[in-house]
Coordinates of C-alpha atoms in Angstrom, one line a residue:
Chain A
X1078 CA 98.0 -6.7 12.5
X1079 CA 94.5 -6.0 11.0
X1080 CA 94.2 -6.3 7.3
X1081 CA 91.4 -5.0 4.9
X1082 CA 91.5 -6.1 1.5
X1083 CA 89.6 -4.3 -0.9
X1084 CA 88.7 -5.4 -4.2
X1085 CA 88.7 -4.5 -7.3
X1086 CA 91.2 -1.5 -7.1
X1087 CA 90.4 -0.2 -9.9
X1088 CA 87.3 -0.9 -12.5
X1089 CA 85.8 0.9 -15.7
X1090 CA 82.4 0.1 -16.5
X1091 CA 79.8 1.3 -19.2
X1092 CA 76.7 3.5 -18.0
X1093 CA 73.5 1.3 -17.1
X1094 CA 75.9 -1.5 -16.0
X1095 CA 76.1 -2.6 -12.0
X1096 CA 79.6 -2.9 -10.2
X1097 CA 80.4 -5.0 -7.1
X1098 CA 83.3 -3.9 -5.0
X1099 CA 84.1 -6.5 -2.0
X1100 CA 85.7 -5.4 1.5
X1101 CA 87.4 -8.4 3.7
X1102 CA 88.6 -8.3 6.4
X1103 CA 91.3 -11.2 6.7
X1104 CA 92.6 -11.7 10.2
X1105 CA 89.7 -10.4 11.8
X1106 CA 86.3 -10.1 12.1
X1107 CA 84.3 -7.1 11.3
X1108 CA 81.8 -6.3 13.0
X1109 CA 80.9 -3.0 11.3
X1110 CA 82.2 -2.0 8.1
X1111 CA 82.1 2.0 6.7
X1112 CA 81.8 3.1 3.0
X1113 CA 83.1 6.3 2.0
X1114 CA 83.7 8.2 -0.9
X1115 CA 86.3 10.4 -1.8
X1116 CA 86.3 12.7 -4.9
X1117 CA 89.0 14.1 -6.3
X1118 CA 91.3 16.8 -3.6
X1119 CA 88.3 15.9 -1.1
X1120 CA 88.1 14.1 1.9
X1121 CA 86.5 11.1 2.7
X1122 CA 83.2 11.0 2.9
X1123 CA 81.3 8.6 4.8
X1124 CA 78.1 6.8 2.7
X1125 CA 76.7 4.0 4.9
X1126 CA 77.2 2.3 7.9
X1127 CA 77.0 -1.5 7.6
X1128 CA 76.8 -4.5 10.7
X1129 CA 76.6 -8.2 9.8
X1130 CA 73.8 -9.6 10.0
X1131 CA 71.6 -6.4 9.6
X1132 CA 70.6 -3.3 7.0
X1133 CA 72.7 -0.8 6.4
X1134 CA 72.9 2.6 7.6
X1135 CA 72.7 5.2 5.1
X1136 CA 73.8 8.8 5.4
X1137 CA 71.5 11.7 4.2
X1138 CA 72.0 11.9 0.3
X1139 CA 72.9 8.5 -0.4
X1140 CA 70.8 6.4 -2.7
X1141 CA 70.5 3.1 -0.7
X1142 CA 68.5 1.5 -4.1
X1143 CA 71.8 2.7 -6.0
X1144 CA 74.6 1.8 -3.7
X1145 CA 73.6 -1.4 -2.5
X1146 CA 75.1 -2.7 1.0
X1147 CA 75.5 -6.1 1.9
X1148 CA 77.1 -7.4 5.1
X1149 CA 76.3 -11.3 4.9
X1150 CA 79.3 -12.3 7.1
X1151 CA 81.9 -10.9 9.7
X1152 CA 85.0 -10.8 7.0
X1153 CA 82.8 -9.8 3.9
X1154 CA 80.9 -6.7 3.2
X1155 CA 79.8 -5.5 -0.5
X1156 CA 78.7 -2.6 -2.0
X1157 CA 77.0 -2.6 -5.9
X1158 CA 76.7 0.5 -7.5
X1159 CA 73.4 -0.3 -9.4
X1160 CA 72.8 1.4 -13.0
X1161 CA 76.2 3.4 -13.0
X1162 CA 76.2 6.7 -13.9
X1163 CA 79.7 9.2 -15.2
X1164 CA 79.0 11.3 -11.7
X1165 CA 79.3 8.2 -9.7
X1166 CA 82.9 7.6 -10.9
X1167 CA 84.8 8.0 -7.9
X1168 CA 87.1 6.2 -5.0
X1169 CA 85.7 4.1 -2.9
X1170 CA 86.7 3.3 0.6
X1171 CA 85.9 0.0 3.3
X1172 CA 87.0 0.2 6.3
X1173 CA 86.6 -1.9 9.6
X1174 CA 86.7 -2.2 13.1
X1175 CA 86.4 -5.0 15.6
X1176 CA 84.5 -5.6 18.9
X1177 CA 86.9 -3.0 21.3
X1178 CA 89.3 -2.3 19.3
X1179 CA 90.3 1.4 18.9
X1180 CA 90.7 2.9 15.9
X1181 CA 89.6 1.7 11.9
X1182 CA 91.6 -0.3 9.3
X1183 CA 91.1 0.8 5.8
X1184 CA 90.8 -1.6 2.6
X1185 CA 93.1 0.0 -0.3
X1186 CA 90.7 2.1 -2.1
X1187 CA 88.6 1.3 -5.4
X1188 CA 88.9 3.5 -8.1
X1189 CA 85.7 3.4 -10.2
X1190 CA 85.1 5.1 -13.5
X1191 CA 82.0 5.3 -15.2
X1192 CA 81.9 5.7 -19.0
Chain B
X795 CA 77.2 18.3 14.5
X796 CA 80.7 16.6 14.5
X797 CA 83.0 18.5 11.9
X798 CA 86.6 18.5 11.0
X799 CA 88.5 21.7 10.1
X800 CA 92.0 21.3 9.1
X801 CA 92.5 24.8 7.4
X802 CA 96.0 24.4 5.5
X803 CA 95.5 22.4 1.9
X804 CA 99.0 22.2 1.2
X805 CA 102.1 23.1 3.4
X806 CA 105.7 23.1 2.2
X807 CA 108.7 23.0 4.9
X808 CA 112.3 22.7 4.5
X809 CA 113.7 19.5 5.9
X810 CA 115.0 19.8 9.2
X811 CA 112.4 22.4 9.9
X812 CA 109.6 22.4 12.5
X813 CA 105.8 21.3 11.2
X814 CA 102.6 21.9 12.3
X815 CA 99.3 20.9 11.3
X816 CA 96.6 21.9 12.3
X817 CA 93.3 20.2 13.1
X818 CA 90.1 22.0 14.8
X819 CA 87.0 20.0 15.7
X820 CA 83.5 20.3 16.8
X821 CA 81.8 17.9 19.2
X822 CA 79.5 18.3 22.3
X823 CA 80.8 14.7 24.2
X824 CA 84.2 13.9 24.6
X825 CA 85.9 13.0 21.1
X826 CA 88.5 10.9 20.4
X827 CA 90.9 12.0 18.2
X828 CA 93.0 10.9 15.3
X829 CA 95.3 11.7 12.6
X830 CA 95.8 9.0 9.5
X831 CA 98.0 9.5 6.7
X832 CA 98.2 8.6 3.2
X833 CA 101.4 8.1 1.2
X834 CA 101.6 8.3 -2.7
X835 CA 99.6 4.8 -3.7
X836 CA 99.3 3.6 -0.4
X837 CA 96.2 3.5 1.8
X838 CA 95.2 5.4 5.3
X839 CA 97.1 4.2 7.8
X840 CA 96.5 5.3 11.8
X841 CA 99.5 7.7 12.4
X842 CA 98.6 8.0 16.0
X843 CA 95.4 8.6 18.4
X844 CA 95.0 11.2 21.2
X845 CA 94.1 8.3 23.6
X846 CA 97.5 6.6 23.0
X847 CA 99.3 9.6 23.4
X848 CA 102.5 8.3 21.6
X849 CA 104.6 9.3 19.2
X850 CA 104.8 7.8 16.5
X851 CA 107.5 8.7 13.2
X852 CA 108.4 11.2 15.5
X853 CA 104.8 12.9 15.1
X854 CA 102.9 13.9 18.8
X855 CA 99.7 15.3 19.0
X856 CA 98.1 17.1 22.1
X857 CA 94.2 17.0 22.7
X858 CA 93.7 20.5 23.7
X859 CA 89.8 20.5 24.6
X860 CA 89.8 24.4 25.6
X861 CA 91.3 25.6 22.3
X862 CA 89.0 22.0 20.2
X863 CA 92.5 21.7 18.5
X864 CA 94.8 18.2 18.0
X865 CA 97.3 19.7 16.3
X866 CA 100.2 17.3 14.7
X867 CA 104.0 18.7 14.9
X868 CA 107.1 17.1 14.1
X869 CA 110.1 18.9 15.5
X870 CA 112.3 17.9 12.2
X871 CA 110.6 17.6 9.0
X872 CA 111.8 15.0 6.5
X873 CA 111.9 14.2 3.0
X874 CA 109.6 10.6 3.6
X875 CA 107.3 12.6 5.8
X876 CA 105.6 14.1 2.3
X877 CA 102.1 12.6 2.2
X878 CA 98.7 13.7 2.8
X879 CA 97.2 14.0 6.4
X880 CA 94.3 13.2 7.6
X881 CA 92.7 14.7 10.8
X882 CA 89.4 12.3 12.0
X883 CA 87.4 12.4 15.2
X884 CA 84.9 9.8 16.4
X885 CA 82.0 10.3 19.1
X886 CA 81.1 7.3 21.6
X887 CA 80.5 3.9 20.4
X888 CA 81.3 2.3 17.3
X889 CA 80.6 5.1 15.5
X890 CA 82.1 6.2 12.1
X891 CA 84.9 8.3 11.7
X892 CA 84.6 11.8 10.2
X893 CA 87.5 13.1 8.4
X894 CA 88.6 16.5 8.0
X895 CA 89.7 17.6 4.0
X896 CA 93.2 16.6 4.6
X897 CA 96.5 18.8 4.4
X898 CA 99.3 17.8 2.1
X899 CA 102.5 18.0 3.6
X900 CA 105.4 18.4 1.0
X901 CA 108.7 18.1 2.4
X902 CA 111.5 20.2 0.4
X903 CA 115.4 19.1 0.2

């Protein structure tokens, strides 16, 4: 079946810095990838739309200088979290779907954590 | 404007008794319709879609378009069915999903 990796699971990083978290998909390709965010007892919201080969999408509120999107590839989609802040510490959530295929498969969550 | 309403954060049942949760949505097209769960530490995984219309884990949902409810019921709750549940929707196209705020189902022995 469909996999979505989703990496780091879990990173701590000091205000000011920048942290990458990767999305792959690895038996399929993707040709749209979703961000969302989930804070704590909330549900998921979505941040940005991303497609290969083309900007991302951004929802209304979302810094797109801050949470950088990059979809270079149909297995490989990136966000950066520029100049971390403590309010950005959150989970983070990829998920994908393929040409036609019904439904979304989600990476495994990134817990990030912003001191 | 698409929206999710699952009104029940938590719901505790018995094992053996009858659940129901419930999922209310807003959309002017035709929807399709989806409950995910998440178990303790694990990701969401697709529980089952309105399209499909299986059952899965013994779980069945029913699109009711009159009533904008996909309600998910299990006839006999169990202990492993404890996780959080997730009702989504999704307009036309490749579009994202958007989730409701999730009931936590907690099974008692």
């Amino acid at each position: 079946g469909a996999v979505v990796s989703q990496h780091p699971s879990r990173v701590i990083c000091k205000s000011g810095t920048s942290v990458k978290i990767e999305c792959r998909s690895l038996d399929f390709q993707a040709t749209t990838m979703f961000w969302y965010r989930q804070f704590p007892k909330q549900s998921l919201m979505l941040m940005a739309t991303s497609n290969e080969g083309s900007k991302a999408t951004y929802e209304q509120g979302v810094e797109k200088d801050k949470f950088l999107i990059n979809h270079a590839s149909l297995t490989l989609s990136t966000l950066t979290v520029t100049s971390a802040h403590p309010e950005d510490s959150s989970f983070y959530i990829c998920s994908a779907s393929r040409e036609g295929a019904q439904g979304y498969t989600f990476g495994s969550g990134t817990r990030l954590t912003v001191v | 404007a698409q929206r999710v309403t699952q009104p029940e954060k938590l719901l505790s049942v018995f094992k053996g008794a009858p659940v129901e949760l419930k999922c209310n949505y807003s959309y002017s097209g035709s929807p399709e319709l989806f409950w995910y769960v998440q178990y303790s530490r694990q990701r969401l995984q697709l529980l089952l879609r309105h399209i499909s219309r299986e059952s899965i884990k013994g779980f069945t949902a029913d699109l009711n378009k009159g009533e904008t409810s996909f309600h998910l019921k299990k006839p006999f709750a169990q202990e492993e069915d404890s996780a959080m549940y997730y009702c989504a929707l999704r307009g036309s196209g490749n579009t994202p999903l958007v989730f409701g705020k999730g009931t936590r189902l907690s099974v008692i022995a």
